[in-house]
Coordinates of C-alpha atoms in Angstrom, one line a residue:
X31 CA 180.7 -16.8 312.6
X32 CA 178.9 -16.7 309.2
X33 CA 176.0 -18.4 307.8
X34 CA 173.6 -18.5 304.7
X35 CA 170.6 -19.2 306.8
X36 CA 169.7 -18.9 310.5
X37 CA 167.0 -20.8 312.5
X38 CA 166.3 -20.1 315.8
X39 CA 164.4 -22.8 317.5
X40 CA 165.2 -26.3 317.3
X41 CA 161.6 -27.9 317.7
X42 CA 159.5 -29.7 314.7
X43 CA 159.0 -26.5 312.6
X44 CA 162.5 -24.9 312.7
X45 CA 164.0 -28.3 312.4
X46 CA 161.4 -28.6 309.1
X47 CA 162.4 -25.2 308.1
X48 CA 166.3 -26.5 307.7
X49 CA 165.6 -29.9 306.4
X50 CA 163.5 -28.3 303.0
X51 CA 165.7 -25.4 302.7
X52 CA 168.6 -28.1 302.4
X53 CA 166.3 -29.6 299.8
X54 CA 165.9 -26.8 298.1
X55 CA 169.2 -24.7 298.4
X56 CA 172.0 -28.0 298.9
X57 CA 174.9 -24.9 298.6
X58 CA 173.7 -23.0 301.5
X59 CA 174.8 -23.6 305.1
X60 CA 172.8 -23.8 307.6
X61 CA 172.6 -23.3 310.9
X62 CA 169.6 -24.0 313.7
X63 CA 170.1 -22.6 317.3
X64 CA 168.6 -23.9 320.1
X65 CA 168.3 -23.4 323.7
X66 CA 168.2 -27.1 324.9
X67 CA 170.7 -29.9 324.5
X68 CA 168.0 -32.2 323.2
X69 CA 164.3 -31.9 322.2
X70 CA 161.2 -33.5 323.3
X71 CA 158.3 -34.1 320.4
X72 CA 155.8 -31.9 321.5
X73 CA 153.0 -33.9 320.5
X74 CA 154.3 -37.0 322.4
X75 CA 155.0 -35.3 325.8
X76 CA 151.8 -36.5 327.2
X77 CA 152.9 -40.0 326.2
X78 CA 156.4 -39.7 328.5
X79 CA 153.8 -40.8 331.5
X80 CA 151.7 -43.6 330.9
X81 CA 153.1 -45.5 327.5
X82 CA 156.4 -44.4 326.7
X83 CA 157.5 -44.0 330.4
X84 CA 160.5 -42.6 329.8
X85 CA 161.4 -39.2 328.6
X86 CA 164.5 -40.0 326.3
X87 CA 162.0 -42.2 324.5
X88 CA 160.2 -38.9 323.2
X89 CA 163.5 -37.0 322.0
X90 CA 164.4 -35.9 318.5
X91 CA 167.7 -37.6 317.3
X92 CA 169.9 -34.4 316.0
X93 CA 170.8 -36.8 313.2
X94 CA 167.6 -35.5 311.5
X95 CA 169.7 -32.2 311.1
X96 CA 173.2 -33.3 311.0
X97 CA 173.1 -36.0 308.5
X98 CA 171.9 -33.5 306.1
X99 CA 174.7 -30.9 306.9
X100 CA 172.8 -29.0 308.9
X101 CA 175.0 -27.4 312.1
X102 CA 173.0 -27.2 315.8
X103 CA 174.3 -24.9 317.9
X104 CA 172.9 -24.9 321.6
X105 CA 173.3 -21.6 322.7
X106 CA 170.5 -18.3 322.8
X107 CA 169.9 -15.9 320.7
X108 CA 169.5 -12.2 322.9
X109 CA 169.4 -9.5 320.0
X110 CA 169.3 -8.6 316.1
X111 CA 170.8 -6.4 313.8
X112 CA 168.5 -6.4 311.4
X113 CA 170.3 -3.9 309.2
X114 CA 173.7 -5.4 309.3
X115 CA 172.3 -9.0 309.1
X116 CA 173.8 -9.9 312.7
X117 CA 172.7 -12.1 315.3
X118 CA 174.2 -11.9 318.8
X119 CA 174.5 -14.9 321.0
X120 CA 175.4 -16.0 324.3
X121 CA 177.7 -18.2 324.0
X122 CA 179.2 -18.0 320.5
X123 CA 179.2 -14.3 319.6
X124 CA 178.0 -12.5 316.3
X125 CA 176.8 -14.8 313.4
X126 CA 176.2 -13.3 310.4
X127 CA 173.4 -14.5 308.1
X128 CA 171.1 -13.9 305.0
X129 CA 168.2 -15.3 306.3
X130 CA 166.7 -15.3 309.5
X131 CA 163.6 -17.3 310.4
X132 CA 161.8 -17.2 313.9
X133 CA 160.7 -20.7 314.9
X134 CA 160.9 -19.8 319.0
X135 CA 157.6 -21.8 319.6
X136 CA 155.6 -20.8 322.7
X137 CA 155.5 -20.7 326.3
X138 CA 152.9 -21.7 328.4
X139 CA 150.0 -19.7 330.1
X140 CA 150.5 -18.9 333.7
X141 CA 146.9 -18.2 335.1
X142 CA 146.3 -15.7 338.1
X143 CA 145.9 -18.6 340.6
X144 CA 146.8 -18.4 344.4
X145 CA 149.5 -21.0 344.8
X146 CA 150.5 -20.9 341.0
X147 CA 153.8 -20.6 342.4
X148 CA 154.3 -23.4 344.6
X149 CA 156.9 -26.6 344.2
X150 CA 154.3 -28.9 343.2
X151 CA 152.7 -27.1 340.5
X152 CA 154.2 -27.9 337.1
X153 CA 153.8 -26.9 333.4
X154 CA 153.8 -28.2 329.6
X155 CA 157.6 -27.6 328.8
X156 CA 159.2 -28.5 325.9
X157 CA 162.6 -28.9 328.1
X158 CA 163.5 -32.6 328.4
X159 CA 165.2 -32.1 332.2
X160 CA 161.7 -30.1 333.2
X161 CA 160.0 -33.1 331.7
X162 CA 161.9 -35.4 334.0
X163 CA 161.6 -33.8 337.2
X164 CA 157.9 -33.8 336.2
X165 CA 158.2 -37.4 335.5
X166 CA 159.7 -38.1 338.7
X167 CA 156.8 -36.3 340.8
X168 CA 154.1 -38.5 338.8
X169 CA 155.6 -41.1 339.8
X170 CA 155.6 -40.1 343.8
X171 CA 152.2 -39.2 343.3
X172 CA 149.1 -40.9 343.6
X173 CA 146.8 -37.9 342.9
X174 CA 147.0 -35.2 340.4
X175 CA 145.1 -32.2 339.6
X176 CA 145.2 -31.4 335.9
X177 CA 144.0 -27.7 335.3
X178 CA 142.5 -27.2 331.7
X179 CA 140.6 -30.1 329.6
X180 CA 141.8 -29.4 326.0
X181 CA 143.4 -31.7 324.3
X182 CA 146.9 -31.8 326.2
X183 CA 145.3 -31.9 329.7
X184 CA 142.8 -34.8 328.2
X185 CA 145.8 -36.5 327.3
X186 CA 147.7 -35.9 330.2
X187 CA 144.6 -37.4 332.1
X188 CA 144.2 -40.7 330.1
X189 CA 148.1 -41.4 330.3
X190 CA 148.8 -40.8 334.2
X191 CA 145.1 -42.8 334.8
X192 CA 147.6 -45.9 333.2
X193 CA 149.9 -45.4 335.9
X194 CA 147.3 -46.2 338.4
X195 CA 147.3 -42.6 339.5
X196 CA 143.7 -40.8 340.7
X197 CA 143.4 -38.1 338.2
X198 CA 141.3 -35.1 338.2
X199 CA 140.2 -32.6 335.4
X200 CA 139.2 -28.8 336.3
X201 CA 137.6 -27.2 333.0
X202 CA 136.2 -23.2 333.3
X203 CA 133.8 -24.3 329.8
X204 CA 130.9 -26.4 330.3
X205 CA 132.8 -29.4 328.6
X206 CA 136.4 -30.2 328.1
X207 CA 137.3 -30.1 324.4
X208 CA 134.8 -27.5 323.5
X209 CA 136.9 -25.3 322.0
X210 CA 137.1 -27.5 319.4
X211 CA 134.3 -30.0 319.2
X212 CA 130.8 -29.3 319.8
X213 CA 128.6 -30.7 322.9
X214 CA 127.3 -33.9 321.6
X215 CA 131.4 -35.3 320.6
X216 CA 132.7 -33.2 324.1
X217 CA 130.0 -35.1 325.8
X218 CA 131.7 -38.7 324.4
X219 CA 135.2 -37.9 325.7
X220 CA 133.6 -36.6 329.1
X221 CA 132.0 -40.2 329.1
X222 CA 135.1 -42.0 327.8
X223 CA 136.5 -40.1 330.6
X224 CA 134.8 -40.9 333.4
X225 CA 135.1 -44.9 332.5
X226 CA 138.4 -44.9 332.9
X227 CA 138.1 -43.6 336.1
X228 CA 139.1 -39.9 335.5
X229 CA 137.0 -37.4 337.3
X230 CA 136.0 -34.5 335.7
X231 CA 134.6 -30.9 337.5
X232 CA 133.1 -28.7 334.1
X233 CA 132.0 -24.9 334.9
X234 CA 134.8 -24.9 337.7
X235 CA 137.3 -22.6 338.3
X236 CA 140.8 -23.1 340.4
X237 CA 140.8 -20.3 342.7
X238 CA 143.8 -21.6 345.0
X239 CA 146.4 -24.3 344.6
X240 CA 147.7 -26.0 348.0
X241 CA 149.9 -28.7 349.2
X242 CA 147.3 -31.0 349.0
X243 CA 145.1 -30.6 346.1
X244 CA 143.2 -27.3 345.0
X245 CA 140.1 -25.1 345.6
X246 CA 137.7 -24.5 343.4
X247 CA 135.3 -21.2 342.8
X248 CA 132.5 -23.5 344.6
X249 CA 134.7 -23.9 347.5
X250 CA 135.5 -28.1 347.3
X251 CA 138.3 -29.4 347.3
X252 CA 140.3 -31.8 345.0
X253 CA 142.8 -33.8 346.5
X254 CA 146.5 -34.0 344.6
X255 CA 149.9 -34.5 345.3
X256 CA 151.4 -32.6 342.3
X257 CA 149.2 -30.1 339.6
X258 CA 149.6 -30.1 336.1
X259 CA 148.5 -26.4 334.5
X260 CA 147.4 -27.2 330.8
X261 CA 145.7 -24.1 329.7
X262 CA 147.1 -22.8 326.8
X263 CA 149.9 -21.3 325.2
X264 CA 151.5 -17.4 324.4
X265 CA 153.3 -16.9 321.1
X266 CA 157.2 -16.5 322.4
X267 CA 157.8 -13.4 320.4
X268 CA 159.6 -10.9 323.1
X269 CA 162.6 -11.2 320.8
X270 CA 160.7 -11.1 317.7
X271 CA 159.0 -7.9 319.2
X272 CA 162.8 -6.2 320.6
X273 CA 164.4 -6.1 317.0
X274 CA 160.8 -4.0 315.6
X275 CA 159.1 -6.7 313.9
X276 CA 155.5 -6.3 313.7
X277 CA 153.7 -8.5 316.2
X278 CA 150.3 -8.8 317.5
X279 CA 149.1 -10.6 320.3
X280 CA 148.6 -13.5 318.6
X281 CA 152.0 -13.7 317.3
X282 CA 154.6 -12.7 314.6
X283 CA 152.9 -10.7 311.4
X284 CA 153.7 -12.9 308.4
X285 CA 152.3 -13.0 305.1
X286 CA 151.1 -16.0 302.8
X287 CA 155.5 -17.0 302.5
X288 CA 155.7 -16.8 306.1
X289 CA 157.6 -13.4 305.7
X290 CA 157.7 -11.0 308.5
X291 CA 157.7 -6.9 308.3
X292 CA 161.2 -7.4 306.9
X293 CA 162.0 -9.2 304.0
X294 CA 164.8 -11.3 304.7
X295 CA 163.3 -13.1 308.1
X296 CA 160.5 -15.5 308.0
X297 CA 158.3 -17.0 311.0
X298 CA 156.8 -20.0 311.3
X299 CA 155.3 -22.6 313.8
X300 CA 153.5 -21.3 317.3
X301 CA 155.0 -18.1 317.0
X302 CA 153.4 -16.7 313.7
X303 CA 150.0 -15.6 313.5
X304 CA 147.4 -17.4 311.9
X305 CA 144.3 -16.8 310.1
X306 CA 141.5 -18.3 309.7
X307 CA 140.9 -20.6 306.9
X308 CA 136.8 -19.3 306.4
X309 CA 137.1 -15.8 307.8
X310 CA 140.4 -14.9 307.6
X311 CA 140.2 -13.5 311.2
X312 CA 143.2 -13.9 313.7
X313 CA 143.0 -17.7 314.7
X314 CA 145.3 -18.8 318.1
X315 CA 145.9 -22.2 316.2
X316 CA 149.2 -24.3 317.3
X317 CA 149.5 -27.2 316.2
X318 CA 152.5 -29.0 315.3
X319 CA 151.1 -30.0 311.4
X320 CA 150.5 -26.6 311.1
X321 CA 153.4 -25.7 312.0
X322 CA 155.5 -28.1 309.7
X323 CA 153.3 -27.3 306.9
X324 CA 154.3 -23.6 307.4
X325 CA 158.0 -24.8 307.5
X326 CA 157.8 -26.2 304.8
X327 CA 156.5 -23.1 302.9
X328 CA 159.4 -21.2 304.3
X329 CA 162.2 -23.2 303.5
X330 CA 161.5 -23.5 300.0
X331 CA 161.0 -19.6 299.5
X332 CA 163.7 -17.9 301.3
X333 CA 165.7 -17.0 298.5
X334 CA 162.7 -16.7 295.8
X335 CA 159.5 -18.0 295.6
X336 CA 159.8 -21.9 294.3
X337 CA 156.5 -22.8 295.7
X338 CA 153.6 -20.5 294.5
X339 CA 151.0 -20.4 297.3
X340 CA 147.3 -19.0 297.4
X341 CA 147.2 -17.9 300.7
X342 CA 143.6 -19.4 302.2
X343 CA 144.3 -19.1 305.6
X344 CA 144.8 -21.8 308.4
X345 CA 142.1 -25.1 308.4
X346 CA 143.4 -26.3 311.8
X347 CA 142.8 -30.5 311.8
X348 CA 142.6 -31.7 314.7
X349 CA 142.9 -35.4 316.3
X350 CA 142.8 -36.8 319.9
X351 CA 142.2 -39.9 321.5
X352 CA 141.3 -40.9 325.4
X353 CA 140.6 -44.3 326.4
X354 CA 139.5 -46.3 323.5
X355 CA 137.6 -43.0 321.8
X356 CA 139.5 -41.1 319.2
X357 CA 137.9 -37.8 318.0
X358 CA 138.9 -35.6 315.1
X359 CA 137.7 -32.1 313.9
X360 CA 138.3 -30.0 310.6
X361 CA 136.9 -26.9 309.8
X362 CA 134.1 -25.4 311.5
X363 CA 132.2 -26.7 314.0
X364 CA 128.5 -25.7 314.5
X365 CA 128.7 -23.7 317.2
X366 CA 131.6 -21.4 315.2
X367 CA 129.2 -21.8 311.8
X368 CA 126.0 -20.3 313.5
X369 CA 128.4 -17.3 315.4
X370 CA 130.2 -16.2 312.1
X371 CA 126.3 -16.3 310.6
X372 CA 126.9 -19.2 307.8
X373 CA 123.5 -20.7 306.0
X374 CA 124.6 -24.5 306.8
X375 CA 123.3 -27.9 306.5
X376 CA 124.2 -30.4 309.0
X377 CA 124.8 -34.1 307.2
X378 CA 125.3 -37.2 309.8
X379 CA 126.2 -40.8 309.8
X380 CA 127.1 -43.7 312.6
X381 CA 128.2 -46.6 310.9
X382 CA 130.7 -50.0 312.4
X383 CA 134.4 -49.6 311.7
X384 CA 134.7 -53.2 310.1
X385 CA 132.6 -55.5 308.3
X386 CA 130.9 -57.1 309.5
X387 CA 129.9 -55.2 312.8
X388 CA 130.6 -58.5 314.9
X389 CA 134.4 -58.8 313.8
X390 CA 136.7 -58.3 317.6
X391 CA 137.2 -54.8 317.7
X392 CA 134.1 -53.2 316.2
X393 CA 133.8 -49.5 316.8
X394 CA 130.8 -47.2 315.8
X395 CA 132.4 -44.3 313.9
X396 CA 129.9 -41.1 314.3
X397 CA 130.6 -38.4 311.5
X398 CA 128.7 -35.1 311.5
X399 CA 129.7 -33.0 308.8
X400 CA 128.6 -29.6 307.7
X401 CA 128.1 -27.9 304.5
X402 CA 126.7 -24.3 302.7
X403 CA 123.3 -24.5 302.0
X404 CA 123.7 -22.9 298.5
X405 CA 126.7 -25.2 296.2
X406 CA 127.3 -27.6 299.2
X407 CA 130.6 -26.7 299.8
X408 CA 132.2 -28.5 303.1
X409 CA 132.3 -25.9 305.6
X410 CA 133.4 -28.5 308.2
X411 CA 133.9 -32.3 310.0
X412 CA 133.9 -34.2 313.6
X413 CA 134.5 -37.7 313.9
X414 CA 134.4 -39.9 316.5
X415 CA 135.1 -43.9 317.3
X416 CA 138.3 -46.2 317.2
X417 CA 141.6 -45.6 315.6
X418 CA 140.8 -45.0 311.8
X419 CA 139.2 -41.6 313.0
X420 CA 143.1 -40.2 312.5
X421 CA 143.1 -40.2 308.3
X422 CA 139.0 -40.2 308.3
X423 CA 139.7 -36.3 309.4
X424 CA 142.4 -36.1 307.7
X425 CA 140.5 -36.6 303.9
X426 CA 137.5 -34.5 305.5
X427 CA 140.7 -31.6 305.6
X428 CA 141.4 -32.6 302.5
X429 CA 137.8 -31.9 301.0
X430 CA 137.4 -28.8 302.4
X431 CA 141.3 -27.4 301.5
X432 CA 140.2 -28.6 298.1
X433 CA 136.8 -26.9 298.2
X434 CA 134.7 -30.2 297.2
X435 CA 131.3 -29.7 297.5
X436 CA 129.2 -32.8 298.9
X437 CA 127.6 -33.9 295.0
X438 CA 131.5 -34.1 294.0
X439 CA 132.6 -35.6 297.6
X440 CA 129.6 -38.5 297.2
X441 CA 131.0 -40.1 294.0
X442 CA 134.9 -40.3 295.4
X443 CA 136.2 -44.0 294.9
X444 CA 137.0 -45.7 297.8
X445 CA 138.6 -48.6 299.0
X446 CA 137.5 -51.2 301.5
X447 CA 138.5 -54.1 303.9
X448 CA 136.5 -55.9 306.3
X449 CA 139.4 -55.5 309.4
X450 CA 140.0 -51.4 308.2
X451 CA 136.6 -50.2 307.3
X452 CA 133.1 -50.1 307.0
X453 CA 131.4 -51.9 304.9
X454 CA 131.6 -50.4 301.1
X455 CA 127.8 -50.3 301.2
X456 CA 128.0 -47.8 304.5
X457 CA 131.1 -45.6 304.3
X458 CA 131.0 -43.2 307.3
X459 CA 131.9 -40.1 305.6
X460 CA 130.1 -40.8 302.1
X461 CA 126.8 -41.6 304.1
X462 CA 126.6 -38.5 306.3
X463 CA 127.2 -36.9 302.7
X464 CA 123.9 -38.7 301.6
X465 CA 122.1 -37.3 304.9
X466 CA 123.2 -33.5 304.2
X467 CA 122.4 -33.9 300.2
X468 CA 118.8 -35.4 301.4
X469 CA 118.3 -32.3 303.5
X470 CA 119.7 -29.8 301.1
X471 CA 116.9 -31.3 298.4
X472 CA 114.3 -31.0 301.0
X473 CA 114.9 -27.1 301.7

């Protein structure tokens, strides 16, 4: 079998990867390999238990691909030839290609826990049949454990809490979230937690798993029926690392095209490094935007460069929402700004969502934003309140990809309605500006 270009992984940034090199190379065939018959949105998986309730709901059509032209072949990749341009497959032999690109995602993290093994422990899998036997245990259950409080096994709590379940959180940090938000917005979702009835243990460590529930480092025990292990994910790069690409730890070694340590295969999604946005350090970001927005830089330069591209590292944006509290984060957060030593000013605002304040619905939106000291550039953002906290962090990642400073940021034109924003007098973002500006002129 021949192709032009060859995409293993069929999840949101391989199937990005095929859709814009389509776009951008209509003669070329393409063809995306994938292990599963279908594909859950990894995003929505959380959203399977308690809204969506069902998983076919949260499955990517294949028309996506094959309306475009784009073949899906469900089979596995097992080894390269890098030299002679050959991939070999289980199930339908050698296929040829020009270009390769590695979007094989990630695979969860499988702590050393007694019990990690057992028949009611489960996993964040991508794999729609895993993701119904999971769905049937939740629904035999009427206690679960959920191991790890970032933003998956926050989700996962505020979703199975619809189904009536008594849902627990076990968290090693001193708050869930904190790898990405600092104590005072952690400290909101632990509260937002704890209304709707989810229980949270912070500084606590699983030490065994049982039938019945788990043990912590203290020695209590937390009833549960099944236990859902949400503490991260490993690049999935064993292939990546069998054909002599150069890999770290943190994933496949690309440069600013997504280009590996050969020229004709790329990497994108979960299974590329990333670097930081500020530092340029090693950053263990996955995220599905980041991941599509790296797609999409890949399949417009696999046969020359049509999209010039500054590398400036990866911003990471994200966005979560338990109960009735959405949170979002760009950037740097203060505990990251005062470790990598930056000279920052910290501007804040809390302001109604709507105007006026006593329209049905009302949310306070909090904002804390921080910028340099010297030219008030945005360094970073956290947001928190109701539903319009999704694009607020988006246009904070906007300000700080585009390197606003907070004199240019304070005279952006905005628009306003009472039902979807604050008032035009107060708006959240622009008035924590005003705080930071009134502190910078102070110092």
């Amino acid at each position: 079998m021949k192709t032009d270009v060859l995409i293993i992984g069929g999840g949101p940034a391989g199937i990005v990867t095929a859709v814009t090199a389509k776009q951008n190379y209509p003669e070329k065939k393409i063809v995306v390999v994938r292990r599963e018959q279908r594909v859950a949105v990894p995003c929505g998986i959380p959203y399977i238990f308690g809204t969506l309730r069902e998983v076919e709901k949260n499955l990517i059509p294949d028309s996506v691909l094959t309306s475009k032209g784009i073949e899906i072949l469900v089979d596995e990749i097992v080894d390269i030839d890098t030299e002679k341009k050959i991939a070999k497959s289980k199930e339908h032999g050698d296929i040829e290609f020009e270009k390769l690109v590695f979007a094989t995602g990630s695979k969860p993290i499988k702590p050393p826990i007694k019990g990690i093994d057992g028949n009611n422990v489960f996993f964040v899998k991508k794999d729609p049949q895993y993701l119904q036997e999971l769905l049937k245990r939740v629904n035999e259950s009427e206690s679960i454990v959920i191991i790890g409080g970032g933003f998956i096994g926050v989700e996962f709590a505020d979703e199975l809490r619809k189904l009536g379940k008594k849902v627990s959180i076990v968290e090693m940090l001193p708050h869930v979230l904190s790898a990405s938000f600092d104590d005072e917005f952690c400290e909101l979702a632990e509260e937002e937690l704890r209304r709707i009835g989810v229980e949270v243990y912070t500084n606590s460590k699983v030490v065994e798993i049982k039938e019945n529930g788990v043990i912590l480092s203290s020695g209590k025990e937390i009833p549960g029926d099944i236990v859902i292990v949400c503490v991260g994910a490993r690049p999935n790069t064993d292939l990546a690392e069998k054909i002599g690409l150069k890999v770290s730890k943190n994933g496949i070694m690309v440069d600013e095209y997504m280009r590996t340590s050969h020229p004709d295969i790329f990497a994108v999604g979960d299974c590329a490094e990333k670097r930081d946005f500020f530092t340029r350090e090693v950053k263990p970001v996955m995220l599905a935007s980041v991941a599509t927005a790296e797609a999409r830089i890949a399949g417009a330069n696999l046969y020359k460069i049509k999209a010039f591209k500054q590398f400036k590292g990866t911003l990471g944006i994200f966005a979560t929402k338990v109960g009735n509290l959405a949170l979002g984060a760009a950037g740097l957060i203060e505990r990251q700004a005062k470790k990598e030593g930056f000279d920052y000013v910290v501007g804040r605002s809390e302001v109604a969502d709507k105007h006026p304040g006593t329209l049905p619905g009302t949310s306070k939106v909090r904002v804390k934003l921080l910028f340099t000291k010297q030219g008030g550039f945005f360094l970073g953002a956290q947001i928190a309140g109701g539903d319009t906290v999704g694009e607020l962090i988006n246009l904070a990642g906007f300000a700080i990809e585009s390197e606003y400073t907070a004199f240019r940021y304070m005279n952006l034109q905005i628009g306003t309605h009472p039902l979807l924003t604050p008032a035009p007098t107060t708006p959240a973002t622009i008035k924590a500006v005003e705080d930071a500006l009134k502190k910078m002129a102070e110092n």
